[in-house]
JSON list of C-alpha atoms in Angstrom, two decimals:
[
{"chain": "A", "resi": 6, "resn": "MET", "atom": "CA", "xyz": [27.45, 58.49, 6.91]},
{"chain": "A", "resi": 7, "resn": "SER", "atom": "CA", "xyz": [26.07, 58.53, 3.16]},
{"chain": "A", "resi": 8, "resn": "ASP", "atom": "CA", "xyz": [28.21, 59.68, 0.39]},
{"chain": "A", "resi": 9, "resn": "VAL", "atom": "CA", "xyz": [25.73, 62.90, -0.23]},
{"chain": "A", "resi": 10, "resn": "VAL", "atom": "CA", "xyz": [28.36, 64.91, 1.27]},
{"chain": "A", "resi": 11, "resn": "ASP", "atom": "CA", "xyz": [32.17, 64.40, 0.08]},
{"chain": "A", "resi": 12, "resn": "SER", "atom": "CA", "xyz": [35.37, 66.37, 1.11]},
{"chain": "A", "resi": 13, "resn": "GLU", "atom": "CA", "xyz": [38.63, 67.24, -1.03]},
{"chain": "A", "resi": 14, "resn": "ASN", "atom": "CA", "xyz": [41.92, 68.13, 0.59]},
{"chain": "A", "resi": 15, "resn": "CYS", "atom": "CA", "xyz": [40.75, 67.22, 4.03]},
{"chain": "A", "resi": 16, "resn": "GLU", "atom": "CA", "xyz": [39.73, 64.08, 6.00]},
{"chain": "A", "resi": 17, "resn": "ASP", "atom": "CA", "xyz": [37.04, 63.30, 8.26]},
{"chain": "A", "resi": 18, "resn": "TYR", "atom": "CA", "xyz": [39.45, 63.19, 11.22]},
{"chain": "A", "resi": 19, "resn": "GLU", "atom": "CA", "xyz": [41.01, 66.66, 10.45]},
{"chain": "A", "resi": 20, "resn": "VAL", "atom": "CA", "xyz": [40.07, 69.90, 12.36]},
{"chain": "A", "resi": 21, "resn": "LEU", "atom": "CA", "xyz": [38.64, 73.26, 10.89]},
{"chain": "A", "resi": 22, "resn": "LEU", "atom": "CA", "xyz": [38.89, 76.44, 12.89]},
{"chain": "A", "resi": 23, "resn": "PHE", "atom": "CA", "xyz": [36.46, 79.16, 12.12]},
{"chain": "A", "resi": 24, "resn": "GLU", "atom": "CA", "xyz": [37.37, 82.38, 13.99]},
{"chain": "A", "resi": 25, "resn": "ASN", "atom": "CA", "xyz": [36.85, 80.99, 17.49]},
{"chain": "A", "resi": 26, "resn": "HIS", "atom": "CA", "xyz": [34.93, 77.76, 16.93]},
{"chain": "A", "resi": 27, "resn": "THR", "atom": "CA", "xyz": [36.63, 74.43, 15.94]},
{"chain": "A", "resi": 28, "resn": "SER", "atom": "CA", "xyz": [34.80, 71.44, 14.34]},
{"chain": "A", "resi": 29, "resn": "LEU", "atom": "CA", "xyz": [35.63, 68.21, 13.13]},
{"chain": "A", "resi": 30, "resn": "VAL", "atom": "CA", "xyz": [35.51, 67.87, 9.01]},
{"chain": "A", "resi": 31, "resn": "GLN", "atom": "CA", "xyz": [33.11, 64.78, 9.72]},
{"chain": "A", "resi": 32, "resn": "LYS", "atom": "CA", "xyz": [30.69, 66.88, 11.72]},
{"chain": "A", "resi": 33, "resn": "ILE", "atom": "CA", "xyz": [30.74, 69.55, 9.18]},
{"chain": "A", "resi": 34, "resn": "LYS", "atom": "CA", "xyz": [29.48, 67.23, 6.33]},
{"chain": "A", "resi": 35, "resn": "GLN", "atom": "CA", "xyz": [26.84, 65.82, 8.64]},
{"chain": "A", "resi": 36, "resn": "ASN", "atom": "CA", "xyz": [25.37, 68.98, 9.54]},
{"chain": "A", "resi": 37, "resn": "PHE", "atom": "CA", "xyz": [25.57, 69.93, 5.48]},
{"chain": "A", "resi": 38, "resn": "GLU", "atom": "CA", "xyz": [24.21, 66.68, 4.71]},
{"chain": "A", "resi": 39, "resn": "SER", "atom": "CA", "xyz": [21.23, 67.19, 7.41]},
{"chain": "A", "resi": 40, "resn": "ALA", "atom": "CA", "xyz": [20.76, 70.65, 6.13]},
{"chain": "A", "resi": 41, "resn": "LEU", "atom": "CA", "xyz": [20.26, 69.36, 2.36]},
{"chain": "A", "resi": 42, "resn": "LYS", "atom": "CA", "xyz": [18.22, 66.82, 3.16]},
{"chain": "A", "resi": 43, "resn": "ASP", "atom": "CA", "xyz": [15.69, 69.15, 5.70]},
{"chain": "A", "resi": 44, "resn": "SER", "atom": "CA", "xyz": [15.68, 71.62, 2.46]},
{"chain": "A", "resi": 45, "resn": "ILE", "atom": "CA", "xyz": [15.00, 69.21, -0.49]},
{"chain": "A", "resi": 46, "resn": "GLN", "atom": "CA", "xyz": [11.70, 69.69, -0.57]},
{"chain": "A", "resi": 47, "resn": "SER", "atom": "CA", "xyz": [11.60, 73.35, -1.13]},
{"chain": "A", "resi": 48, "resn": "ILE", "atom": "CA", "xyz": [14.19, 72.93, -3.68]},
{"chain": "A", "resi": 49, "resn": "ILE", "atom": "CA", "xyz": [12.16, 70.25, -5.61]},
{"chain": "A", "resi": 50, "resn": "ILE", "atom": "CA", "xyz": [9.05, 72.58, -5.50]},
{"chain": "A", "resi": 51, "resn": "SER", "atom": "CA", "xyz": [11.19, 75.20, -7.09]},
{"chain": "A", "resi": 52, "resn": "VAL", "atom": "CA", "xyz": [12.44, 72.91, -9.73]},
{"chain": "A", "resi": 53, "resn": "SER", "atom": "CA", "xyz": [9.07, 71.63, -11.13]},
{"chain": "A", "resi": 54, "resn": "GLY", "atom": "CA", "xyz": [7.72, 74.96, -10.85]},
{"chain": "A", "resi": 55, "resn": "GLN", "atom": "CA", "xyz": [9.68, 77.81, -10.87]},
{"chain": "A", "resi": 56, "resn": "GLN", "atom": "CA", "xyz": [12.74, 79.27, -12.72]},
{"chain": "A", "resi": 57, "resn": "SER", "atom": "CA", "xyz": [16.27, 78.19, -11.67]},
{"chain": "A", "resi": 58, "resn": "SER", "atom": "CA", "xyz": [17.11, 81.58, -10.35]},
{"chain": "A", "resi": 59, "resn": "ASP", "atom": "CA", "xyz": [14.90, 80.69, -7.58]},
{"chain": "A", "resi": 60, "resn": "ILE", "atom": "CA", "xyz": [16.58, 77.54, -6.89]},
{"chain": "A", "resi": 61, "resn": "PHE", "atom": "CA", "xyz": [19.76, 79.24, -6.34]},
{"chain": "A", "resi": 62, "resn": "HIS", "atom": "CA", "xyz": [17.89, 81.75, -4.03]},
{"chain": "A", "resi": 63, "resn": "ILE", "atom": "CA", "xyz": [16.69, 78.91, -1.59]},
{"chain": "A", "resi": 64, "resn": "ILE", "atom": "CA", "xyz": [19.84, 77.32, -1.44]},
{"chain": "A", "resi": 65, "resn": "VAL", "atom": "CA", "xyz": [21.84, 80.19, -1.06]},
{"chain": "A", "resi": 66, "resn": "GLY", "atom": "CA", "xyz": [19.59, 82.42, 0.97]},
{"chain": "A", "resi": 67, "resn": "GLY", "atom": "CA", "xyz": [18.39, 79.59, 3.03]},
{"chain": "A", "resi": 68, "resn": "LYS", "atom": "CA", "xyz": [18.95, 79.39, 6.89]},
{"chain": "A", "resi": 69, "resn": "TYR", "atom": "CA", "xyz": [21.84, 77.31, 6.75]},
{"chain": "A", "resi": 70, "resn": "CYS", "atom": "CA", "xyz": [24.43, 78.75, 4.41]},
{"chain": "A", "resi": 71, "resn": "ASN", "atom": "CA", "xyz": [25.19, 82.17, 2.63]},
{"chain": "A", "resi": 72, "resn": "GLN", "atom": "CA", "xyz": [26.43, 82.92, -0.74]},
{"chain": "A", "resi": 73, "resn": "GLN", "atom": "CA", "xyz": [29.94, 83.40, 0.54]},
{"chain": "A", "resi": 74, "resn": "TRP", "atom": "CA", "xyz": [30.26, 79.53, 1.07]},
{"chain": "A", "resi": 75, "resn": "PHE", "atom": "CA", "xyz": [29.38, 78.66, -2.55]},
{"chain": "A", "resi": 76, "resn": "GLU", "atom": "CA", "xyz": [31.46, 81.39, -4.14]},
{"chain": "A", "resi": 77, "resn": "GLU", "atom": "CA", "xyz": [34.65, 82.68, -2.63]},
{"chain": "A", "resi": 78, "resn": "GLY", "atom": "CA", "xyz": [34.41, 80.43, 0.50]},
{"chain": "A", "resi": 79, "resn": "LYS", "atom": "CA", "xyz": [34.33, 80.96, 3.84]},
{"chain": "A", "resi": 80, "resn": "GLU", "atom": "CA", "xyz": [37.86, 81.78, 6.03]},
{"chain": "A", "resi": 81, "resn": "CYS", "atom": "CA", "xyz": [39.10, 79.15, 8.15]},
{"chain": "A", "resi": 82, "resn": "LYS", "atom": "CA", "xyz": [42.26, 77.12, 9.14]},
{"chain": "A", "resi": 83, "resn": "LEU", "atom": "CA", "xyz": [42.57, 73.12, 9.04]},
{"chain": "A", "resi": 84, "resn": "LEU", "atom": "CA", "xyz": [44.82, 71.34, 11.53]},
{"chain": "A", "resi": 85, "resn": "LYS", "atom": "CA", "xyz": [45.82, 68.19, 9.88]},
{"chain": "A", "resi": 86, "resn": "LEU", "atom": "CA", "xyz": [46.78, 64.92, 11.68]},
{"chain": "A", "resi": 87, "resn": "GLY", "atom": "CA", "xyz": [50.58, 65.33, 12.39]},
{"chain": "A", "resi": 88, "resn": "ALA", "atom": "CA", "xyz": [50.89, 69.17, 11.69]},
{"chain": "A", "resi": 89, "resn": "LYS", "atom": "CA", "xyz": [52.62, 71.46, 14.28]},
{"chain": "A", "resi": 90, "resn": "GLU", "atom": "CA", "xyz": [50.32, 74.54, 13.29]},
{"chain": "A", "resi": 91, "resn": "TRP", "atom": "CA", "xyz": [47.17, 75.34, 11.38]},
{"chain": "A", "resi": 92, "resn": "GLN", "atom": "CA", "xyz": [47.05, 75.79, 7.94]},
{"chain": "A", "resi": 93, "resn": "PRO", "atom": "CA", "xyz": [44.98, 78.95, 6.81]},
{"chain": "A", "resi": 94, "resn": "GLY", "atom": "CA", "xyz": [42.65, 78.57, 3.57]},
{"chain": "A", "resi": 95, "resn": "LYS", "atom": "CA", "xyz": [38.65, 78.70, 2.61]},
{"chain": "A", "resi": 96, "resn": "VAL", "atom": "CA", "xyz": [36.15, 76.05, 2.92]},
{"chain": "A", "resi": 97, "resn": "ARG", "atom": "CA", "xyz": [33.88, 76.53, -0.34]},
{"chain": "A", "resi": 98, "resn": "ILE", "atom": "CA", "xyz": [30.62, 74.33, -1.16]},
{"chain": "A", "resi": 99, "resn": "LYS", "atom": "CA", "xyz": [30.24, 72.61, -4.18]},
{"chain": "A", "resi": 100, "resn": "VAL", "atom": "CA", "xyz": [26.88, 70.84, -4.99]},
{"chain": "A", "resi": 101, "resn": "THR", "atom": "CA", "xyz": [27.04, 68.34, -8.02]},
{"chain": "A", "resi": 102, "resn": "LEU", "atom": "CA", "xyz": [23.99, 67.32, -9.98]},
{"chain": "A", "resi": 103, "resn": "GLU", "atom": "CA", "xyz": [24.31, 63.54, -11.22]},
{"chain": "A", "resi": 104, "resn": "PHE", "atom": "CA", "xyz": [22.51, 62.37, -14.15]},
{"chain": "A", "resi": 105, "resn": "CYS", "atom": "CA", "xyz": [22.01, 58.61, -14.33]},
{"chain": "A", "resi": 106, "resn": "PRO", "atom": "CA", "xyz": [20.78, 57.25, -17.55]},
{"chain": "A", "resi": 107, "resn": "ASP", "atom": "CA", "xyz": [18.19, 54.31, -17.31]},
{"chain": "A", "resi": 108, "resn": "GLU", "atom": "CA", "xyz": [19.37, 52.92, -20.53]},
{"chain": "A", "resi": 109, "resn": "LEU", "atom": "CA", "xyz": [23.20, 52.45, -19.86]},
{"chain": "A", "resi": 110, "resn": "GLU", "atom": "CA", "xyz": [22.85, 48.49, -20.03]},
{"chain": "A", "resi": 111, "resn": "GLU", "atom": "CA", "xyz": [21.07, 49.17, -23.50]},
{"chain": "A", "resi": 112, "resn": "VAL", "atom": "CA", "xyz": [23.94, 51.50, -24.78]},
{"chain": "A", "resi": 113, "resn": "GLU", "atom": "CA", "xyz": [26.56, 48.91, -23.47]},
{"chain": "A", "resi": 114, "resn": "PHE", "atom": "CA", "xyz": [24.40, 45.73, -25.31]},
{"chain": "A", "resi": 115, "resn": "GLN", "atom": "CA", "xyz": [24.45, 47.87, -28.60]},
{"chain": "A", "resi": 116, "resn": "GLU", "atom": "CA", "xyz": [27.89, 48.46, -28.37]},
{"chain": "A", "resi": 117, "resn": "GLU", "atom": "CA", "xyz": [28.96, 44.76, -27.88]},
{"chain": "A", "resi": 118, "resn": "GLU", "atom": "CA", "xyz": [26.70, 44.18, -30.94]},
{"chain": "A", "resi": 119, "resn": "LYS", "atom": "CA", "xyz": [28.50, 46.52, -33.13]},
{"chain": "A", "resi": 120, "resn": "ILE", "atom": "CA", "xyz": [31.76, 44.78, -32.10]},
{"chain": "A", "resi": 121, "resn": "ASP", "atom": "CA", "xyz": [30.44, 41.62, -32.96]},
{"chain": "A", "resi": 122, "resn": "GLU", "atom": "CA", "xyz": [29.33, 42.52, -36.31]},
{"chain": "A", "resi": 123, "resn": "MET", "atom": "CA", "xyz": [33.11, 44.36, -36.91]},
{"chain": "A", "resi": 124, "resn": "ASP", "atom": "CA", "xyz": [34.39, 41.08, -36.12]},
{"chain": "A", "resi": 125, "resn": "LYS", "atom": "CA", "xyz": [32.16, 38.96, -38.45]},
{"chain": "A", "resi": 126, "resn": "VAL", "atom": "CA", "xyz": [33.03, 41.33, -41.31]},
{"chain": "A", "resi": 127, "resn": "ALA", "atom": "CA", "xyz": [37.03, 40.88, -40.70]},
{"chain": "A", "resi": 128, "resn": "LYS", "atom": "CA", "xyz": [36.44, 37.15, -40.54]},
{"chain": "A", "resi": 129, "resn": "SER", "atom": "CA", "xyz": [34.60, 37.44, -44.31]},
{"chain": "A", "resi": 130, "resn": "LEU", "atom": "CA", "xyz": [37.15, 39.69, -45.48]},
{"chain": "A", "resi": 131, "resn": "ASP", "atom": "CA", "xyz": [39.92, 37.09, -44.07]},
{"chain": "A", "resi": 132, "resn": "ASP", "atom": "CA", "xyz": [37.95, 34.38, -45.52]},
{"chain": "A", "resi": 133, "resn": "ILE", "atom": "CA", "xyz": [37.87, 36.57, -49.15]},
{"chain": "A", "resi": 134, "resn": "ARG", "atom": "CA", "xyz": [41.77, 36.91, -48.63]},
{"chain": "A", "resi": 135, "resn": "GLN", "atom": "CA", "xyz": [42.52, 33.41, -48.14]},
{"chain": "A", "resi": 136, "resn": "LYS", "atom": "CA", "xyz": [40.66, 32.37, -51.59]},
{"chain": "A", "resi": 137, "resn": "LEU", "atom": "CA", "xyz": [42.32, 34.88, -53.32]},
{"chain": "A", "resi": 138, "resn": "ASN", "atom": "CA", "xyz": [45.96, 33.98, -51.91]},
{"chain": "A", "resi": 139, "resn": "GLN", "atom": "CA", "xyz": [44.81, 30.06, -52.87]},
{"chain": "A", "resi": 140, "resn": "GLU", "atom": "CA", "xyz": [43.59, 31.29, -56.19]},
{"chain": "A", "resi": 141, "resn": "THR", "atom": "CA", "xyz": [46.89, 32.94, -57.22]},
{"chain": "A", "resi": 142, "resn": "LYS", "atom": "CA", "xyz": [49.35, 30.17, -55.98]}
]
């Protein structure tokens, strides 16, 4: 299982109940990941050629999920390991768009250079103070 789909407040081995259908959290995550990967080509085409409202429509209006999953959440119950009863709640899907800059290493290098320059300036100031202290004695 990749890290494309993550879960909060529930573990892979716990069970979700939707009306009269149960499923492991892990299985639901696998199904969502598969659906995302199946739909990604149409999403990318929409991003590159159309407006963003069309992207949302493809994801939400597609075969796999309706808008309720993304907004208020889908009513369900969770059975946690060791619990004596089902915990009622909702499952909601959140999609994260992650930006990974190419120049991260260069920025870190520039920051290190600035720190080195500040150290040199501080040493120069220390040298000047020492000379002044020696002259005043």
